[in-house]
Coordinates of C-alpha atoms in Angstrom, one line a residue:
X1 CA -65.8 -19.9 -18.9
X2 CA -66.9 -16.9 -17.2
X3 CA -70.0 -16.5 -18.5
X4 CA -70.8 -20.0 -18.7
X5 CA -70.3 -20.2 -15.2
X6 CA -72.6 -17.2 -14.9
X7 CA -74.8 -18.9 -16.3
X8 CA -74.9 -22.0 -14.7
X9 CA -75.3 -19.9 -11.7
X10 CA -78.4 -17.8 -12.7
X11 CA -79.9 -20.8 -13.7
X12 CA -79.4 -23.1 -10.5
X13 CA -80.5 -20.0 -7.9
X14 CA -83.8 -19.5 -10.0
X15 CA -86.7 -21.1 -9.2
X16 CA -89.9 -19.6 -12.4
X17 CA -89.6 -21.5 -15.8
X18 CA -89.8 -18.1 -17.4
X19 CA -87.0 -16.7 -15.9
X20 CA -84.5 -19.3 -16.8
X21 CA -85.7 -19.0 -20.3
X22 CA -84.6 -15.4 -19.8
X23 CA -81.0 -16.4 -18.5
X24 CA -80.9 -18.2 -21.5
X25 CA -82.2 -16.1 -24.2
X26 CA -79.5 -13.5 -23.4
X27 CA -77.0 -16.5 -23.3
X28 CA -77.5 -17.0 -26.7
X29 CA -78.1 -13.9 -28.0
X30 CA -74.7 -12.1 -26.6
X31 CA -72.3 -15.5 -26.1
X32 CA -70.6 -15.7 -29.6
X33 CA -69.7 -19.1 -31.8
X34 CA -68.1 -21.9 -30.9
X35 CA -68.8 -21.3 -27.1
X36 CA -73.1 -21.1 -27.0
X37 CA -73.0 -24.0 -29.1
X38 CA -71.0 -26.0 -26.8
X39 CA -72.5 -24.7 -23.7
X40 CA -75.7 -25.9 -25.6
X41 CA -74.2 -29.4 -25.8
X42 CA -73.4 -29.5 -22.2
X43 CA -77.2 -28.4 -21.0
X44 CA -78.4 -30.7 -23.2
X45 CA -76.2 -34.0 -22.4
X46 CA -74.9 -33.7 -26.3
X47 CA -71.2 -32.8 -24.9
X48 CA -68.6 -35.8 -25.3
X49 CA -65.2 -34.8 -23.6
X50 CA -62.8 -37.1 -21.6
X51 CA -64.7 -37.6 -17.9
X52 CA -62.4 -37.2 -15.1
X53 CA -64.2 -39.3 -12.5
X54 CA -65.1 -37.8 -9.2
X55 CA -62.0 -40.1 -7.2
X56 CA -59.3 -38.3 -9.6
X57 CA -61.0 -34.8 -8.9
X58 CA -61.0 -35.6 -4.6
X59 CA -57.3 -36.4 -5.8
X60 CA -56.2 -33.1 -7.5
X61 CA -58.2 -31.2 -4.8
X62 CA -56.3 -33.2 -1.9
X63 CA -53.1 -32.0 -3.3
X64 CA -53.5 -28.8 -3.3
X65 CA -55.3 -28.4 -0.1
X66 CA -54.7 -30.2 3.4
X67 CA -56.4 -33.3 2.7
X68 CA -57.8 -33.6 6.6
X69 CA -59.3 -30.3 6.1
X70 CA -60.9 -31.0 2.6
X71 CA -62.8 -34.2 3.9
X72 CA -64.6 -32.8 6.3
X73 CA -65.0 -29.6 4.2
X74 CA -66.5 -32.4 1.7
X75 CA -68.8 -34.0 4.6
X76 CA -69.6 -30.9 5.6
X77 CA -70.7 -29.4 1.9
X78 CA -72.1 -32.5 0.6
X79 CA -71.3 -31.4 -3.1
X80 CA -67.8 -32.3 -4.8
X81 CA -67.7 -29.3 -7.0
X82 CA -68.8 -26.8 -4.2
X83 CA -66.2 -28.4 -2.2
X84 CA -63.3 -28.0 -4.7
X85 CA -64.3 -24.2 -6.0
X86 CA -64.2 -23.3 -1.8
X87 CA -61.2 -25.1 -1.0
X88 CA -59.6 -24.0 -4.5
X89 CA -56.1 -21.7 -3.6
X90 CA -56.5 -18.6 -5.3
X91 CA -54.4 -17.4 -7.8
X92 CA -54.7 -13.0 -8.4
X93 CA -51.8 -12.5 -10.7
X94 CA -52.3 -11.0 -14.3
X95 CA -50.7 -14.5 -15.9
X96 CA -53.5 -16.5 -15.1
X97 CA -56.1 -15.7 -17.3
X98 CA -59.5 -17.3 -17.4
X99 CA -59.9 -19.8 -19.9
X100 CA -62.9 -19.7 -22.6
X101 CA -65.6 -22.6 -23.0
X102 CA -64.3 -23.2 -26.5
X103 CA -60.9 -23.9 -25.3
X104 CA -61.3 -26.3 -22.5
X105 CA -63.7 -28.2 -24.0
X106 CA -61.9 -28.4 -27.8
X107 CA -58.4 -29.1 -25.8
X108 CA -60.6 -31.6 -23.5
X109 CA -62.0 -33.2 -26.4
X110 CA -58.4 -34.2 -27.7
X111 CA -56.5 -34.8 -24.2
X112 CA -56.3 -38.8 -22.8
X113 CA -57.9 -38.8 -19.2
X114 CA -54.6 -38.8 -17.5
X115 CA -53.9 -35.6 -20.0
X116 CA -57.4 -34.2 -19.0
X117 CA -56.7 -34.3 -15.5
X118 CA -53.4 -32.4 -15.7
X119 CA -55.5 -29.4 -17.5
X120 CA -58.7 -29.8 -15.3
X121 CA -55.4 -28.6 -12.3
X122 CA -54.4 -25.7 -14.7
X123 CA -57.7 -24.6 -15.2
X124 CA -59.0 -24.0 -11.9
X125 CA -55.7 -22.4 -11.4
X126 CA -56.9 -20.0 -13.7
X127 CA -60.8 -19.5 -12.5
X128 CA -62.8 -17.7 -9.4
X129 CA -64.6 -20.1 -7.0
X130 CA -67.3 -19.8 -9.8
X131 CA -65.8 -20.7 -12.7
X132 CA -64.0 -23.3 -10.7
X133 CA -67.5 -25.4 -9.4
X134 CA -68.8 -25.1 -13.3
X135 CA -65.7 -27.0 -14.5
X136 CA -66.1 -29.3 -12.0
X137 CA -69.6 -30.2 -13.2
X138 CA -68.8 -30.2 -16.6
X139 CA -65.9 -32.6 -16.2
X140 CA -68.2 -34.8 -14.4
X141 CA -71.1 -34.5 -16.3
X142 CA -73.3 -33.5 -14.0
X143 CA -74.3 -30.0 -14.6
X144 CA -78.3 -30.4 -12.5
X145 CA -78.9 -26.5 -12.8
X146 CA -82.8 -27.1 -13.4
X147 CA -83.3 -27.1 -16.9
X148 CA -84.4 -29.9 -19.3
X149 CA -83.7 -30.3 -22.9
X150 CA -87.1 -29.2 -23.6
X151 CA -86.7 -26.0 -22.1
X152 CA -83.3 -25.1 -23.4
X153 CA -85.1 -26.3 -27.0
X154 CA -87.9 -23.7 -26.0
X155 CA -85.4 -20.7 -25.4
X156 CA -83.6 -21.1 -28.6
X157 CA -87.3 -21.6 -30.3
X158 CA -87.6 -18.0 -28.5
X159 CA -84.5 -16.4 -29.3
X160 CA -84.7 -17.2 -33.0
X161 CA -88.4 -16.3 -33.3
X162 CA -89.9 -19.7 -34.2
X163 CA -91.7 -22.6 -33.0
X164 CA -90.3 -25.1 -31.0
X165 CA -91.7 -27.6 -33.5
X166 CA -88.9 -26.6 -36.2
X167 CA -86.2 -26.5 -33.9
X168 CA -86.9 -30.4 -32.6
X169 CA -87.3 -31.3 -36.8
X170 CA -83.4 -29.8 -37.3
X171 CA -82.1 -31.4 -33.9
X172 CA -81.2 -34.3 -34.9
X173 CA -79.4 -33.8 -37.1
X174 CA -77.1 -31.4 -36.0
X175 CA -73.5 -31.6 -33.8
X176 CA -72.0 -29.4 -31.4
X177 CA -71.2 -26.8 -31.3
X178 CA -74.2 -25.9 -33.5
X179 CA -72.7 -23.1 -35.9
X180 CA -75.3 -23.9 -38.5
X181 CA -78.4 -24.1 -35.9
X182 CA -77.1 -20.3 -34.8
X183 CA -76.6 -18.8 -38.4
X184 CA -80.7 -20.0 -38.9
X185 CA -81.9 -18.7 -35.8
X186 CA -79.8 -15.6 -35.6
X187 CA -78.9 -14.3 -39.2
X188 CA -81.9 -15.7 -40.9
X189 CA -79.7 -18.4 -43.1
X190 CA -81.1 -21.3 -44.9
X191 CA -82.6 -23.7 -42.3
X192 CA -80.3 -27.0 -41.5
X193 CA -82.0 -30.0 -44.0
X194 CA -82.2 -33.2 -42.0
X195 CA -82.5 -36.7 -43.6
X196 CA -85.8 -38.4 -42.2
X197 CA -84.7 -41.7 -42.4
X198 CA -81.5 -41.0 -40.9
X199 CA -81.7 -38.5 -37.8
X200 CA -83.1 -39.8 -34.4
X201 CA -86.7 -37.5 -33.1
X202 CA -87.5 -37.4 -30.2
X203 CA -90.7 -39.9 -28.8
X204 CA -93.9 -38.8 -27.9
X205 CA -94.5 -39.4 -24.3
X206 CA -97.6 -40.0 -21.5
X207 CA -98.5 -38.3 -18.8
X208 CA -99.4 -40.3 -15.6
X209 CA -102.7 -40.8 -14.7
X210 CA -104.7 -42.2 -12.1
X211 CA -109.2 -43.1 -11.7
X212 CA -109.9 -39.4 -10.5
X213 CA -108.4 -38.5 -13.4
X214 CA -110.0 -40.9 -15.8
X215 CA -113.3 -39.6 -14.7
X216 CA -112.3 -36.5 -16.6
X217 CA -112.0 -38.0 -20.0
X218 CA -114.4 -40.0 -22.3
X219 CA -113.4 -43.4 -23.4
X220 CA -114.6 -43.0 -26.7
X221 CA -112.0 -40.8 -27.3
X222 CA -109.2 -42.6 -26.4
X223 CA -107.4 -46.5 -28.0
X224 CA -105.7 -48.4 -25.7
X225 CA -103.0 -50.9 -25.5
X226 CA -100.7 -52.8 -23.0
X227 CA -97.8 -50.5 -22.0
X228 CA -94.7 -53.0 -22.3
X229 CA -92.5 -54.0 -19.9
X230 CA -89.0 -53.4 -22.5
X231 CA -87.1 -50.2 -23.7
X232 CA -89.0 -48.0 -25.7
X233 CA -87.1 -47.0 -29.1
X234 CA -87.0 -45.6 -32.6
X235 CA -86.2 -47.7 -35.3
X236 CA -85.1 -46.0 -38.2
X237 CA -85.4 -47.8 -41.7
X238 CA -83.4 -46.8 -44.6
X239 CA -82.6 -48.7 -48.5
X240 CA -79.2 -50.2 -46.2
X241 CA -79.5 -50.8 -42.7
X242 CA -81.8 -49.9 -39.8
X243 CA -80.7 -48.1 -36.7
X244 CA -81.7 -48.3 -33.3
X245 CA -82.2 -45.5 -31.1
X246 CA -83.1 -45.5 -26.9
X247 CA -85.7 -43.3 -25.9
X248 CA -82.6 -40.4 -24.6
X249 CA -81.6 -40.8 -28.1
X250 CA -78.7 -43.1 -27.8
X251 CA -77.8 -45.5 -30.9
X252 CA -77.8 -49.2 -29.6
X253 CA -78.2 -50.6 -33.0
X254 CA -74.7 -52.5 -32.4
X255 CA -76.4 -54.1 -29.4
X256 CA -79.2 -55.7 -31.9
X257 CA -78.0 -57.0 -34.9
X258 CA -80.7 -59.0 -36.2
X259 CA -82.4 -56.0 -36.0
X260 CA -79.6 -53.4 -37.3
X261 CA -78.6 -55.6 -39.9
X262 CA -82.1 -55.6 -41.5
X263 CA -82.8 -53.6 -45.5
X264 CA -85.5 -51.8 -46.9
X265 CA -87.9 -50.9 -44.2
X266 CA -88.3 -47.5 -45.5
X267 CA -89.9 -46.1 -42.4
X268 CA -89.3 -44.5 -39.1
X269 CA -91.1 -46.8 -36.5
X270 CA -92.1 -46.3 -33.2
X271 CA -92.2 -48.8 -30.6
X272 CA -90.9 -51.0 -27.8
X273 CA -87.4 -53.2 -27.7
X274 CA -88.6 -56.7 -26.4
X275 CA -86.4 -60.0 -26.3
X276 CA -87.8 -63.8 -26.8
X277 CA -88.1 -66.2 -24.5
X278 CA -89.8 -69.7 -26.2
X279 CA -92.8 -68.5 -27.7
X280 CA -93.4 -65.5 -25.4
X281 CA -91.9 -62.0 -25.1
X282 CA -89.1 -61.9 -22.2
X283 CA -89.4 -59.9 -18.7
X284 CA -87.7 -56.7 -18.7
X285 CA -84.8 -58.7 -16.9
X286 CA -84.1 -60.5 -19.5
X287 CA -84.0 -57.5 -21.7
X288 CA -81.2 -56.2 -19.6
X289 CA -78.9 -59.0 -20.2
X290 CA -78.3 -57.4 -24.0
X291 CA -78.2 -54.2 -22.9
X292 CA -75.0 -51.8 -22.7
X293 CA -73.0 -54.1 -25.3
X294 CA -70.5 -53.0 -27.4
X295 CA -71.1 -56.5 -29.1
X296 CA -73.3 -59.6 -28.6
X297 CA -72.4 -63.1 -28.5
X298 CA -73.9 -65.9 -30.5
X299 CA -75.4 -67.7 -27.7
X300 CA -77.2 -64.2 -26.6
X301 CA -78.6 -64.3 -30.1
X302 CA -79.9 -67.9 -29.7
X303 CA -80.6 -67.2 -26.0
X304 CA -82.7 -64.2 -26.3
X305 CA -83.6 -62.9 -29.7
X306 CA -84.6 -59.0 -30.1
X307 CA -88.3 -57.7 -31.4
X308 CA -89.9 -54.7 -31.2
X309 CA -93.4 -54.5 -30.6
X310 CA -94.8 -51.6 -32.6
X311 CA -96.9 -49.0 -31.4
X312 CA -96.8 -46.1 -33.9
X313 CA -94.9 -44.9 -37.2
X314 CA -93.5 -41.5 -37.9
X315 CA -92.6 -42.0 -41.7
X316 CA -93.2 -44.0 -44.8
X317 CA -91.3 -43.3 -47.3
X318 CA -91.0 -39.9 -48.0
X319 CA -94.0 -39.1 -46.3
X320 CA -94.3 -37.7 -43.0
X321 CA -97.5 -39.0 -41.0
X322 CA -97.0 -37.3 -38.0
X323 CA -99.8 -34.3 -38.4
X324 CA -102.0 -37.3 -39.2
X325 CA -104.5 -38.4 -35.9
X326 CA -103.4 -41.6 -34.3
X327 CA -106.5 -43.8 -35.4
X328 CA -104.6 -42.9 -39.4
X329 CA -101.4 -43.4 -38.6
X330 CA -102.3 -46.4 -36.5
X331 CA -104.4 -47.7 -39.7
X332 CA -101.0 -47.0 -41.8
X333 CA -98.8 -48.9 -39.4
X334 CA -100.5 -51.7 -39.8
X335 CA -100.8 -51.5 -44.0
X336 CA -97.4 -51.3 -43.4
X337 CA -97.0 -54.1 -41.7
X338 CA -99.2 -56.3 -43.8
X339 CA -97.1 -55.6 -46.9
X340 CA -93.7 -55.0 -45.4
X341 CA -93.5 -58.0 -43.0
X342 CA -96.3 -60.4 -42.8
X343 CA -94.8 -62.0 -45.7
X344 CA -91.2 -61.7 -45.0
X345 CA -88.5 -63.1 -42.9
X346 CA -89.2 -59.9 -40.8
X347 CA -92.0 -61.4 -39.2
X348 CA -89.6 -62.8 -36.5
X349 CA -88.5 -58.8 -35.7
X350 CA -91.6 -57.1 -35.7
X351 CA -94.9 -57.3 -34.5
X352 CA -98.1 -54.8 -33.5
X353 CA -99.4 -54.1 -29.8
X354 CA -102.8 -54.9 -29.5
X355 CA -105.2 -52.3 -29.1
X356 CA -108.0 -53.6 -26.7
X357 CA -111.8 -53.0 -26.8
X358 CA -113.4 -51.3 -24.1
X359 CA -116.1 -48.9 -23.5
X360 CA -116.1 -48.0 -19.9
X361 CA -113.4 -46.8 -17.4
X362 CA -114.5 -49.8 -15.3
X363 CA -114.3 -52.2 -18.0
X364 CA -110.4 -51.4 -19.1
X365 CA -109.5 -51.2 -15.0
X366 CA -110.8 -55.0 -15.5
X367 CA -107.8 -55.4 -18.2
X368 CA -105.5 -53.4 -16.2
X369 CA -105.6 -56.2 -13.0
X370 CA -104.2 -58.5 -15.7
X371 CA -101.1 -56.6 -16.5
X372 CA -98.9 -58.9 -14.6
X373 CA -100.0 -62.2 -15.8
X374 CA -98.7 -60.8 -19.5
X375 CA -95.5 -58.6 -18.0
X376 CA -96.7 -55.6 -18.7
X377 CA -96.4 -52.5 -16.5
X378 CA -99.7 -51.1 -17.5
X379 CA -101.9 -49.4 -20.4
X380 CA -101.4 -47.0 -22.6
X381 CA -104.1 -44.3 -23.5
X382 CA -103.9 -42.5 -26.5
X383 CA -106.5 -40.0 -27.8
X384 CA -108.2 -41.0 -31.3
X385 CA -107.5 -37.6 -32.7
X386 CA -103.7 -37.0 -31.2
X387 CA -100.8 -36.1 -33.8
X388 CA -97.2 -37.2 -32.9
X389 CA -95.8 -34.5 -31.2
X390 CA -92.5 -34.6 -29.4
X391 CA -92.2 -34.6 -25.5
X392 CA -94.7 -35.0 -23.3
X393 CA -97.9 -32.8 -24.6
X394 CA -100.8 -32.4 -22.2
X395 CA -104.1 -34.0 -22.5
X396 CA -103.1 -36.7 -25.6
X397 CA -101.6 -39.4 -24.4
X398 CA -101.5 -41.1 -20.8
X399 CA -99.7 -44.1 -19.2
X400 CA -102.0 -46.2 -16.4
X401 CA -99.4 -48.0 -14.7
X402 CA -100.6 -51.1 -12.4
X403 CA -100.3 -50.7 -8.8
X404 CA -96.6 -51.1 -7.9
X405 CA -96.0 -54.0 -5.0
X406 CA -94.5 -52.7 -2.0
X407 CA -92.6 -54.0 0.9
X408 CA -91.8 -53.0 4.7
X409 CA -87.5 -52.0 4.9
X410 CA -85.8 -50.7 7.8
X411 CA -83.3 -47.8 7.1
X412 CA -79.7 -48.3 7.3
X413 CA -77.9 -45.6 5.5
X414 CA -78.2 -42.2 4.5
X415 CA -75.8 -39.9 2.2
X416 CA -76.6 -36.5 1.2
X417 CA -77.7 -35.7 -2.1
X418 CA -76.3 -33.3 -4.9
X419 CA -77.5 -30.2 -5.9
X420 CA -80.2 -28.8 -4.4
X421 CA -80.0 -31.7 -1.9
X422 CA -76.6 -31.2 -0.9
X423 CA -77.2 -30.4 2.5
X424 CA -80.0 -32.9 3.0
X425 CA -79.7 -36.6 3.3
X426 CA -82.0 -37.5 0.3
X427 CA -80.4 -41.1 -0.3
X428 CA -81.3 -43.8 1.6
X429 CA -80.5 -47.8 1.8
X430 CA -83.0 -50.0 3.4
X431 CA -82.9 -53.7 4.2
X432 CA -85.0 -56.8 5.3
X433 CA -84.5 -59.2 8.1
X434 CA -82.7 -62.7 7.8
X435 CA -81.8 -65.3 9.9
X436 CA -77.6 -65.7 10.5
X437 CA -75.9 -68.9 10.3
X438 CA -76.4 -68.8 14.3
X439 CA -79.9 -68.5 13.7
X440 CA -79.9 -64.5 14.7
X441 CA -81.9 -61.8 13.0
X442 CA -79.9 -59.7 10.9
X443 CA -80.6 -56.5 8.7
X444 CA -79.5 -57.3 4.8
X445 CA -79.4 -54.6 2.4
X446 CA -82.3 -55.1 -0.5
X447 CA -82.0 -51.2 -2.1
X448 CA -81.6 -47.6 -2.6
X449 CA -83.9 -44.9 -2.9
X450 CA -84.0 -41.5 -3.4
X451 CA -87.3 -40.3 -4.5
X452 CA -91.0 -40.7 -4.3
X453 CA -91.0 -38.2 -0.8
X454 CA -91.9 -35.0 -0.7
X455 CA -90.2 -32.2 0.6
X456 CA -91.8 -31.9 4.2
X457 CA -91.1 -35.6 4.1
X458 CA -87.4 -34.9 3.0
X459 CA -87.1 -32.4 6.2
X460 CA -88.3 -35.2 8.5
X461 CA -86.0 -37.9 7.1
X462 CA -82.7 -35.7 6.9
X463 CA -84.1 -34.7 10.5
X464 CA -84.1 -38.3 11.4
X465 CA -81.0 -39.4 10.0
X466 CA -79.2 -36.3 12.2
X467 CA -80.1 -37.4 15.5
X468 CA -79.9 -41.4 14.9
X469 CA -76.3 -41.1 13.8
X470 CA -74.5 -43.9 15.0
X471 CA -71.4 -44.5 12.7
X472 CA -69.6 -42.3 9.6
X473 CA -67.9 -43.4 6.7
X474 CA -66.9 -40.4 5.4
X475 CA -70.3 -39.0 3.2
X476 CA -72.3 -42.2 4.0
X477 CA -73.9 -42.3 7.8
X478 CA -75.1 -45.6 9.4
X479 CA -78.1 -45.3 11.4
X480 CA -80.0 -46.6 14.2
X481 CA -82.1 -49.6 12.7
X482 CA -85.3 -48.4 14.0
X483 CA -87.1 -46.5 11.0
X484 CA -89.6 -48.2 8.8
X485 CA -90.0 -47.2 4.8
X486 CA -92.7 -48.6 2.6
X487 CA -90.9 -49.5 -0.6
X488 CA -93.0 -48.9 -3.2
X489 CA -91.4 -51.2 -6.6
X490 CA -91.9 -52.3 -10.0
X491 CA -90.1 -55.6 -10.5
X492 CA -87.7 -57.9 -8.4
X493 CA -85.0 -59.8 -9.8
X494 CA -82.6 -62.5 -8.1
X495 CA -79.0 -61.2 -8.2
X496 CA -75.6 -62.5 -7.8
X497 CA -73.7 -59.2 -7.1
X498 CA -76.0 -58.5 -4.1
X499 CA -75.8 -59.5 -1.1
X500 CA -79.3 -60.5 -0.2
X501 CA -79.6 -62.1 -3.8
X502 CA -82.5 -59.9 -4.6
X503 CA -82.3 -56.3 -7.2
X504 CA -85.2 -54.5 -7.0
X505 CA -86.4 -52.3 -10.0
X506 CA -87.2 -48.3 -9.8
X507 CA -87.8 -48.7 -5.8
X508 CA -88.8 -45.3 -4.2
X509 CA -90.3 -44.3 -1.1
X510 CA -94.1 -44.9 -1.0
X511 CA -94.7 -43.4 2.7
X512 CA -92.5 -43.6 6.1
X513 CA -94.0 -46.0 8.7
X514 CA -93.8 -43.9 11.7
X515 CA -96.4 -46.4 13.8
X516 CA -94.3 -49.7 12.9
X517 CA -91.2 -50.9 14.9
X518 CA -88.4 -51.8 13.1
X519 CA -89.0 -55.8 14.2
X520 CA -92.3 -55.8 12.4
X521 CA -90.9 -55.0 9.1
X522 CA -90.3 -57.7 6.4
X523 CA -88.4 -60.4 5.7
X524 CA -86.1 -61.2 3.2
X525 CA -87.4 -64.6 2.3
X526 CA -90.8 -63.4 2.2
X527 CA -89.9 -60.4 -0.7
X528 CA -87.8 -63.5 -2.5
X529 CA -91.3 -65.9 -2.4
X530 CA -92.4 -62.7 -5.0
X531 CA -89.7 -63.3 -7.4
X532 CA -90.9 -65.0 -10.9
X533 CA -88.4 -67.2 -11.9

């Protein structure tokens, strides 16, 4: 664990891209097998051990400490793992040695969670204050030491001298901890084979762009579509059954079985998961009620049949079209679909986004005020000439998302953040105004956000929160209701499990409204008017 932890440490306390690649370059090059290859699991979200929830670990920790002391050490710190590695007794006699990666996580692997807890206790019995904050996060799952999978792809690219390109083809098809990816990068072995029709790769992605940047680009160059309003996801086709995979890479195949259960597409398949409501594609709402199933009733079948609108396709066949531009590819998709479902029972599962004509910036913004009306978040602009490449390449692809509604809130709660945030108050609930059943205004919680502010703005707000204290529960302050937030959205939805009947999607903090009183902001009948039913 020590030089896991070492790492983890090197990695959160540096700020330049180049040097965490450095960090972990020499990881990998002086860590021997099993324990890189599971520390690479862990950085990039591959890992699968038992979870010990954050209540059990408060638990353990109040056990062994005074449990007055260790909740306001935790309200203090902000962090649970911080916390717990501080608070920690230490142990300095020769019997407790430090266990390795390997073992915690093969033992972990194995153990029940009442079993994992038990040697979570034993471990940090055996670990510095270190050691004892990476277990923490690694039990938890939430490492946040500043590194993407991207990058930690990029460094092994680095330490095994070849492109970044060839180590995202072997990915998927490989498991922690990785022997196999090591003997090729390291001892010059025979390269991992991956079956194309049978391994998730990972999507091409947009950048976000706005009209300033627009003016930069010529239309000619670029096709454009409607960017859906569903999950985007990979279907992969083989001679037996087709699998589903999410855009992180997840399988969700069981979650779709008029789609999983289909034969003989013989293609990987890019695109975006939509349901069907009547004759017309459902809002992403509707979407989420077949979502996270282990299994899916018949009357969710009937209810709200799965599709996926396609956009792109990575493979026919043996054939890989991905080095081809996007004008052939998108010319081969659609050959594809003329033969392979136009004339098949298929034709119910599938179907093409429509690329729309335009030939001015001003003419597509035209399109682009009529995403709503077809519940779609935007458009999607995609160079002519562009080859499929993983992630999120510059200058290819871009995603012009319609202008997100927004809404007046007063602030209500605050809680500090994890990570680099722990010692600001970075989370924030917000409400609306209602009448009581006495006819009284009241504040009714309507979301949380805890992005879309910069960092100045992140100063101001924790500075805020700090002097309009009135109430604690223990990490969560209330505060005076006198701070207005535009709430910038994309969707609202009415909800049962809320209080104010409303959930509102991806809402973040557009700007804070310094010059308007908290009795000016809006109400919670008006924001429920927006709702689509």
């Amino acid at each position: 664990m020590k030089p896991f932890s070492a790492l983890l440490e090197s990695l959160i306390f540096t700020p330049g891209r180049n040097a965490k690649l450095a960090h972990l370059r020499d990881y990998f090059a002086h860590t021997p097998d099993p324990d890189r290859g599971w520390a690479l699991a862990a950085l990039t979200g591959a890992l699968n051990i038992a979870a010990i929830k954050p209540a059990a670990v408060r638990q353990l920790a109040e056990s062994r400490s005074d449990p007055v002391l260790f909740r306001w050490s935790y309200d203090f710190v902000g962090d649970l793992a911080e916390t717990v590695a501080l608070i920690w007794p230490e142990h300095h006699d020769d019997a407790h040695v430090a266990p390795a990666l390997s073992e915690v996580i093969e033992r972990a692997r194995i153990a029940g969670r009442s079993e994992a807890q038990g040697l979570l206790g034993d471990w940090l019995d055996r670990l510095d204050a270190t050691g004892r904050w990476a277990l923490i996060k690694l039990f938890t799952g939430s490492l946040r030491v500043g590194v993407s999978e991207r990058l930690v792809k990029t460094a092994l690219a680095e330490f095994g001298q070849v492109s970044i390109d060839e180590v995202e083809e072997v990915w998927p098809g490989l498991q922690p901890p990785y022997r196999e990816l090591f003997a090729w990068l390291q001892h010059g072995r025979a390269r991992p084979q991956v079956d194309h029709l049978a391994a998730f790769r990972p999507l091409m992605l947009a950048q976000a762009v706005d009209e300033a940047d627009l003016r930069k680009l010529k239309p000619e160059d670029f096709c454009a579509e409607w960017k859906w309003d569903g999950i985007r996801v990979q279907v992969l086709g083989g001679a037996r059954q087709t699998r589903i995979f999410s855009r992180g890479g997840e399988e969700i195949s069981a979650a779709f079985p008029e789609i999983g259960d289909l034969q003989g597409l013989d293609a990987v398949l890019d695109g975006e998961l939509l349901v069907r409501i009547g004759d017309q594609h459902g809002s992403f709402n509707e979407l989420q009620q077949r979502l996270n199933r282990k299994t899916v009733s018949a009357a969710q079948l009937k209810q709200r049949p799965a599709f996926v609108r396609l956009y792109d396709i990575l493979f026919e066949g043996d054939e890989d079209l991905r080095s081809l531009s996007f004008e052939e590819r998108r010319a081969r998709l659609e050959d594809w679909y003329r033969r392979r479902v136009l004339h098949m029972p298929l034709l119910e599962r599938f179907d093409l986004s429509v690329q729309l004509p335009f030939k001015s910036w001003e003419e597509l913004e035209k399109a682009r005020q009529l995403a709503a009306s077809v519940n779609a978040e935007g458009l999607m602009l995609k160079r002519r000439d562009s080859p499929y490449v993983a992630g999120r390449p510059k200058g290819l692809w871009f995603k012009w998302k319609r202008a997100p509604d927004t809404v007046d809130a007063v602030l209500l709660y605050a809680q500090r953040g994890s990570g680099k945030r722990s010692s600001f108050y970075s989370d924030f609930t917000f409400g609306c105004w209602r009448d009581d059943a006495a006819g009284n205004a009241e504040l009714v919680p309507v979301g949380k956000a805890y992005f879309g502010f910069t960092d100045e703005e992140l100063q101001q707000l924790d500075r805020w929160v700090r002097s309009h204290t009135v109430e604690r529960f223990g990490p969560v302050r209330r505060v005076e209701p006198a701070l207005v937030l535009e709430i910038a959205y994309e969707g609202l939805r009415r909800s049962s499990r809320h209080k104010s009947g409303v959930a509102m999607r991806f809402p973040r903090i557009a700007r804070i409204r310094w010059d308007k009183p908290a009795s000016e902001a809006d109400r919670l009948d008006s924001l429920m008017s927006r709702i689509k039913d």
